[in-house]
Each structure stands twice: as C-alpha cells, then as structure tokens.
Amino acid sequence: IWVRLVGLTAGALLLQLANLARILSLFYIGRNWPGLFAQSHVLVWQSLIILVALVIWYFWVVKVADAWR
C-alpha cells in the first residue's frame, strides 16, 4: 500500500508541476503573442497535459505491477 501512496503523491506532484508550467507559459504567451494563446492552450498544452498524465500513469502501473510480483 505504501508503494501506491508514494506513486499517487509523486504523480499528483508531477501533474501539478506540469500544470504550473502550463499556466506560466500561457500567461507569457497571452501577454506577448495574444494571437497564439488559443492555439497554445487548446492544441499544445491540452495535448501535453494528457501526455504527461499518461506517462505518469504508465510508470505508476509498471512500478505497482513490479511491486506485486
């Protein structure tokens, strides 16, 4: 159960850090290149956040599956 809690905490922290990077970069883009904000928000960052979540999930599954063997 400790492996699951550590994985959950680490995954949540990494996802929050990715979200913070998203917010800061979107602020910078919106301020300097307002025409690119919508594309950056919908196309780039939405895809990256989903990718980050999937990568975190994959590594968590691999670690938990190895811990249960």
Short mmCIF file of N, CA, C and O in Angstrom, two decimals:
data_model
loop_
_atom_site.label_atom_id
_atom_site.label_comp_id
_atom_site.label_asym_id
_atom_site.label_seq_id
_atom_site.Cartn_x
_atom_site.Cartn_y
_atom_site.Cartn_z
N ILE A 1 0.82 -1.20 0.00
CA ILE A 1 0.00 0.00 0.00
C ILE A 1 0.87 1.27 0.00
O ILE A 1 0.49 2.28 -0.55
N TRP A 2 2.08 1.17 0.59
CA TRP A 2 2.96 2.35 0.62
C TRP A 2 3.44 2.71 -0.77
O TRP A 2 3.61 3.88 -1.09
N VAL A 3 3.66 1.69 -1.61
CA VAL A 3 4.09 1.97 -2.99
C VAL A 3 2.99 2.74 -3.72
O VAL A 3 3.28 3.67 -4.47
N ARG A 4 1.77 2.37 -3.49
CA ARG A 4 0.66 3.07 -4.13
C ARG A 4 0.56 4.51 -3.65
O ARG A 4 0.35 5.43 -4.44
N LEU A 5 0.71 4.72 -2.36
CA LEU A 5 0.63 6.08 -1.82
C LEU A 5 1.77 6.96 -2.31
O LEU A 5 1.57 8.13 -2.65
N VAL A 6 2.96 6.40 -2.36
CA VAL A 6 4.11 7.16 -2.87
C VAL A 6 3.90 7.48 -4.35
O VAL A 6 4.14 8.61 -4.80
N GLY A 7 3.43 6.50 -5.11
CA GLY A 7 3.18 6.73 -6.54
C GLY A 7 2.09 7.76 -6.77
O GLY A 7 2.21 8.62 -7.64
N LEU A 8 1.05 7.69 -5.98
CA LEU A 8 -0.04 8.66 -6.09
C LEU A 8 0.43 10.06 -5.76
O LEU A 8 0.14 11.03 -6.48
N THR A 9 1.21 10.19 -4.70
CA THR A 9 1.72 11.50 -4.29
C THR A 9 2.69 12.06 -5.33
O THR A 9 2.59 13.23 -5.71
N ALA A 10 3.62 11.23 -5.78
CA ALA A 10 4.58 11.69 -6.78
C ALA A 10 3.90 12.05 -8.09
O ALA A 10 4.22 13.08 -8.71
N GLY A 11 2.93 11.24 -8.51
CA GLY A 11 2.20 11.54 -9.74
C GLY A 11 1.41 12.83 -9.65
O GLY A 11 1.39 13.63 -10.58
N ALA A 12 0.75 13.03 -8.52
CA ALA A 12 -0.02 14.26 -8.33
C ALA A 12 0.90 15.48 -8.33
O ALA A 12 0.58 16.52 -8.91
N LEU A 13 2.05 15.35 -7.68
CA LEU A 13 3.01 16.46 -7.65
C LEU A 13 3.54 16.78 -9.05
O LEU A 13 3.61 17.95 -9.44
N LEU A 14 3.89 15.75 -9.81
CA LEU A 14 4.38 15.98 -11.17
C LEU A 14 3.31 16.61 -12.06
O LEU A 14 3.61 17.49 -12.86
N LEU A 15 2.09 16.16 -11.89
CA LEU A 15 1.00 16.74 -12.69
C LEU A 15 0.75 18.20 -12.31
O LEU A 15 0.50 19.04 -13.17
N GLN A 16 0.86 18.51 -11.03
CA GLN A 16 0.71 19.90 -10.60
C GLN A 16 1.85 20.78 -11.11
O GLN A 16 1.62 21.93 -11.49
N LEU A 17 3.06 20.24 -11.14
CA LEU A 17 4.19 21.00 -11.69
C LEU A 17 4.01 21.25 -13.19
O LEU A 17 4.30 22.35 -13.68
N ALA A 18 3.53 20.25 -13.91
CA ALA A 18 3.26 20.43 -15.34
C ALA A 18 2.17 21.48 -15.54
O ALA A 18 2.25 22.31 -16.45
N ASN A 19 1.16 21.46 -14.68
CA ASN A 19 0.08 22.44 -14.79
C ASN A 19 0.58 23.85 -14.48
O ASN A 19 0.17 24.82 -15.11
N LEU A 20 1.48 23.97 -13.51
CA LEU A 20 2.05 25.27 -13.20
C LEU A 20 2.87 25.80 -14.39
O LEU A 20 2.78 26.98 -14.73
N ALA A 21 3.64 24.92 -15.02
CA ALA A 21 4.38 25.31 -16.22
C ALA A 21 3.42 25.74 -17.32
O ALA A 21 3.68 26.71 -18.05
N ARG A 22 2.30 25.05 -17.44
CA ARG A 22 1.28 25.41 -18.44
C ARG A 22 0.72 26.80 -18.17
O ARG A 22 0.66 27.64 -19.07
N ILE A 23 0.37 27.06 -16.94
CA ILE A 23 -0.22 28.36 -16.59
C ILE A 23 0.78 29.49 -16.82
O ILE A 23 0.44 30.52 -17.41
N LEU A 24 2.01 29.30 -16.38
CA LEU A 24 3.02 30.35 -16.57
C LEU A 24 3.32 30.60 -18.04
O LEU A 24 3.43 31.75 -18.47
N SER A 25 3.44 29.52 -18.82
CA SER A 25 3.73 29.72 -20.24
C SER A 25 2.55 30.35 -20.97
O SER A 25 2.73 31.18 -21.85
N LEU A 26 1.32 29.96 -20.60
CA LEU A 26 0.16 30.58 -21.24
C LEU A 26 0.02 32.05 -20.88
O LEU A 26 -0.39 32.87 -21.70
N PHE A 27 0.39 32.40 -19.66
CA PHE A 27 0.40 33.82 -19.28
C PHE A 27 1.40 34.58 -20.14
O PHE A 27 1.10 35.66 -20.67
N TYR A 28 2.61 34.03 -20.29
CA TYR A 28 3.66 34.66 -21.08
C TYR A 28 3.23 34.78 -22.54
O TYR A 28 3.40 35.83 -23.17
N ILE A 29 2.68 33.71 -23.09
CA ILE A 29 2.23 33.73 -24.48
C ILE A 29 1.08 34.72 -24.66
O ILE A 29 1.06 35.49 -25.62
N GLY A 30 0.13 34.71 -23.75
CA GLY A 30 -1.01 35.62 -23.85
C GLY A 30 -0.61 37.08 -23.76
O GLY A 30 -1.23 37.95 -24.37
N ARG A 31 0.43 37.33 -23.01
CA ARG A 31 0.89 38.70 -22.86
C ARG A 31 1.71 39.18 -24.05
O ARG A 31 1.60 40.34 -24.47
N ASN A 32 2.54 38.30 -24.60
CA ASN A 32 3.45 38.70 -25.69
C ASN A 32 2.92 38.38 -27.09
O ASN A 32 3.24 39.08 -28.03
N TRP A 33 2.17 37.30 -27.22
CA TRP A 33 1.62 36.89 -28.51
C TRP A 33 0.16 36.48 -28.33
O TRP A 33 -0.16 35.29 -28.37
N PRO A 34 -0.73 37.43 -28.15
CA PRO A 34 -2.13 37.09 -27.87
C PRO A 34 -2.79 36.25 -28.97
O PRO A 34 -3.69 35.47 -28.69
N GLY A 35 -2.34 36.39 -30.19
CA GLY A 35 -2.92 35.62 -31.28
C GLY A 35 -2.62 34.13 -31.19
O GLY A 35 -3.33 33.30 -31.76
N LEU A 36 -1.56 33.77 -30.48
CA LEU A 36 -1.18 32.36 -30.33
C LEU A 36 -1.75 31.71 -29.08
O LEU A 36 -1.56 30.51 -28.87
N PHE A 37 -2.44 32.49 -28.25
CA PHE A 37 -2.90 31.96 -26.97
C PHE A 37 -3.87 30.79 -27.14
O PHE A 37 -3.71 29.74 -26.51
N ALA A 38 -4.87 30.95 -27.99
CA ALA A 38 -5.89 29.91 -28.14
C ALA A 38 -5.28 28.61 -28.66
O ALA A 38 -5.58 27.53 -28.16
N GLN A 39 -4.41 28.72 -29.66
CA GLN A 39 -3.78 27.52 -30.20
C GLN A 39 -2.88 26.85 -29.17
O GLN A 39 -2.85 25.63 -29.06
N SER A 40 -2.15 27.67 -28.43
CA SER A 40 -1.27 27.12 -27.40
C SER A 40 -2.07 26.43 -26.30
O SER A 40 -1.68 25.36 -25.82
N HIS A 41 -3.17 27.03 -25.93
CA HIS A 41 -3.99 26.47 -24.86
C HIS A 41 -4.66 25.17 -25.28
O HIS A 41 -4.58 24.17 -24.57
N VAL A 42 -5.29 25.18 -26.45
CA VAL A 42 -6.10 24.03 -26.86
C VAL A 42 -5.24 22.95 -27.52
O VAL A 42 -5.37 21.77 -27.18
N LEU A 43 -4.38 23.33 -28.43
CA LEU A 43 -3.65 22.32 -29.19
C LEU A 43 -2.40 21.82 -28.47
O LEU A 43 -2.18 20.61 -28.38
N VAL A 44 -1.59 22.73 -27.98
CA VAL A 44 -0.30 22.33 -27.41
C VAL A 44 -0.45 21.83 -25.98
O VAL A 44 -0.14 20.67 -25.68
N TRP A 45 -0.92 22.69 -25.10
CA TRP A 45 -0.90 22.33 -23.68
C TRP A 45 -1.92 21.28 -23.31
O TRP A 45 -1.67 20.45 -22.43
N GLN A 46 -3.05 21.27 -23.95
CA GLN A 46 -4.03 20.23 -23.65
C GLN A 46 -3.45 18.86 -23.99
O GLN A 46 -3.56 17.91 -23.22
N SER A 47 -2.79 18.77 -25.14
CA SER A 47 -2.15 17.52 -25.54
C SER A 47 -1.01 17.15 -24.61
O SER A 47 -0.85 15.98 -24.23
N LEU A 48 -0.20 18.13 -24.22
CA LEU A 48 0.93 17.84 -23.33
C LEU A 48 0.49 17.38 -21.95
O LEU A 48 1.09 16.47 -21.37
N ILE A 49 -0.54 17.99 -21.40
CA ILE A 49 -1.03 17.59 -20.08
C ILE A 49 -1.57 16.16 -20.14
O ILE A 49 -1.31 15.35 -19.23
N ILE A 50 -2.28 15.81 -21.20
CA ILE A 50 -2.77 14.44 -21.35
C ILE A 50 -1.60 13.49 -21.48
O ILE A 50 -1.58 12.41 -20.86
N LEU A 51 -0.59 13.86 -22.26
CA LEU A 51 0.60 13.02 -22.42
C LEU A 51 1.32 12.83 -21.09
O LEU A 51 1.72 11.71 -20.74
N VAL A 52 1.49 13.90 -20.33
CA VAL A 52 2.15 13.81 -19.02
C VAL A 52 1.36 12.88 -18.10
O VAL A 52 1.94 12.02 -17.42
N ALA A 53 0.04 13.02 -18.10
CA ALA A 53 -0.80 12.15 -17.25
C ALA A 53 -0.66 10.69 -17.67
O ALA A 53 -0.56 9.80 -16.81
N LEU A 54 -0.62 10.42 -18.95
CA LEU A 54 -0.47 9.04 -19.42
C LEU A 54 0.91 8.46 -19.07
O LEU A 54 1.01 7.29 -18.70
N VAL A 55 1.94 9.26 -19.21
CA VAL A 55 3.29 8.79 -18.86
C VAL A 55 3.39 8.51 -17.37
O VAL A 55 3.94 7.48 -16.95
N ILE A 56 2.85 9.40 -16.54
CA ILE A 56 2.84 9.17 -15.09
C ILE A 56 2.07 7.91 -14.76
O ILE A 56 2.53 7.07 -13.98
N TRP A 57 0.91 7.74 -15.37
CA TRP A 57 0.11 6.55 -15.14
C TRP A 57 0.86 5.29 -15.55
O TRP A 57 0.87 4.30 -14.83
N TYR A 58 1.52 5.31 -16.70
CA TYR A 58 2.27 4.15 -17.18
C TYR A 58 3.36 3.76 -16.19
O TYR A 58 3.49 2.58 -15.84
N PHE A 59 4.16 4.73 -15.75
CA PHE A 59 5.23 4.41 -14.82
C PHE A 59 4.68 3.94 -13.47
O PHE A 59 5.25 3.06 -12.84
N TRP A 60 3.56 4.47 -13.06
CA TRP A 60 2.94 4.03 -11.81
C TRP A 60 2.47 2.58 -11.94
O TRP A 60 2.68 1.77 -11.05
N VAL A 61 1.84 2.26 -13.07
CA VAL A 61 1.37 0.89 -13.29
C VAL A 61 2.54 -0.08 -13.33
O VAL A 61 2.49 -1.16 -12.74
N VAL A 62 3.61 0.29 -14.01
CA VAL A 62 4.78 -0.59 -14.09
C VAL A 62 5.38 -0.79 -12.70
O VAL A 62 5.71 -1.91 -12.32
N LYS A 63 5.51 0.26 -11.91
CA LYS A 63 6.07 0.14 -10.56
C LYS A 63 5.18 -0.69 -9.66
O LYS A 63 5.65 -1.54 -8.92
N VAL A 64 3.88 -0.45 -9.69
CA VAL A 64 2.96 -1.21 -8.83
C VAL A 64 2.90 -2.67 -9.28
O VAL A 64 2.90 -3.57 -8.45
N ALA A 65 2.91 -2.89 -10.59
CA ALA A 65 2.89 -4.28 -11.08
C ALA A 65 4.16 -5.00 -10.66
O ALA A 65 4.11 -6.17 -10.26
N ASP A 66 5.31 -4.33 -10.69
CA ASP A 66 6.55 -4.96 -10.25
C ASP A 66 6.55 -5.18 -8.74
O ASP A 66 7.10 -6.17 -8.26
N ALA A 67 5.95 -4.29 -7.99
CA ALA A 67 5.91 -4.44 -6.53
C ALA A 67 5.02 -5.60 -6.12
O ALA A 67 5.25 -6.21 -5.07
N TRP A 68 4.01 -5.92 -6.92
CA TRP A 68 3.09 -7.00 -6.56
C TRP A 68 3.59 -8.37 -6.99
O TRP A 68 3.01 -9.37 -6.65
N ARG A 69 4.68 -8.42 -7.75
CA ARG A 69 5.21 -9.72 -8.19
C ARG A 69 6.00 -10.41 -7.12
O ARG A 69 6.53 -9.98 -6.23
#
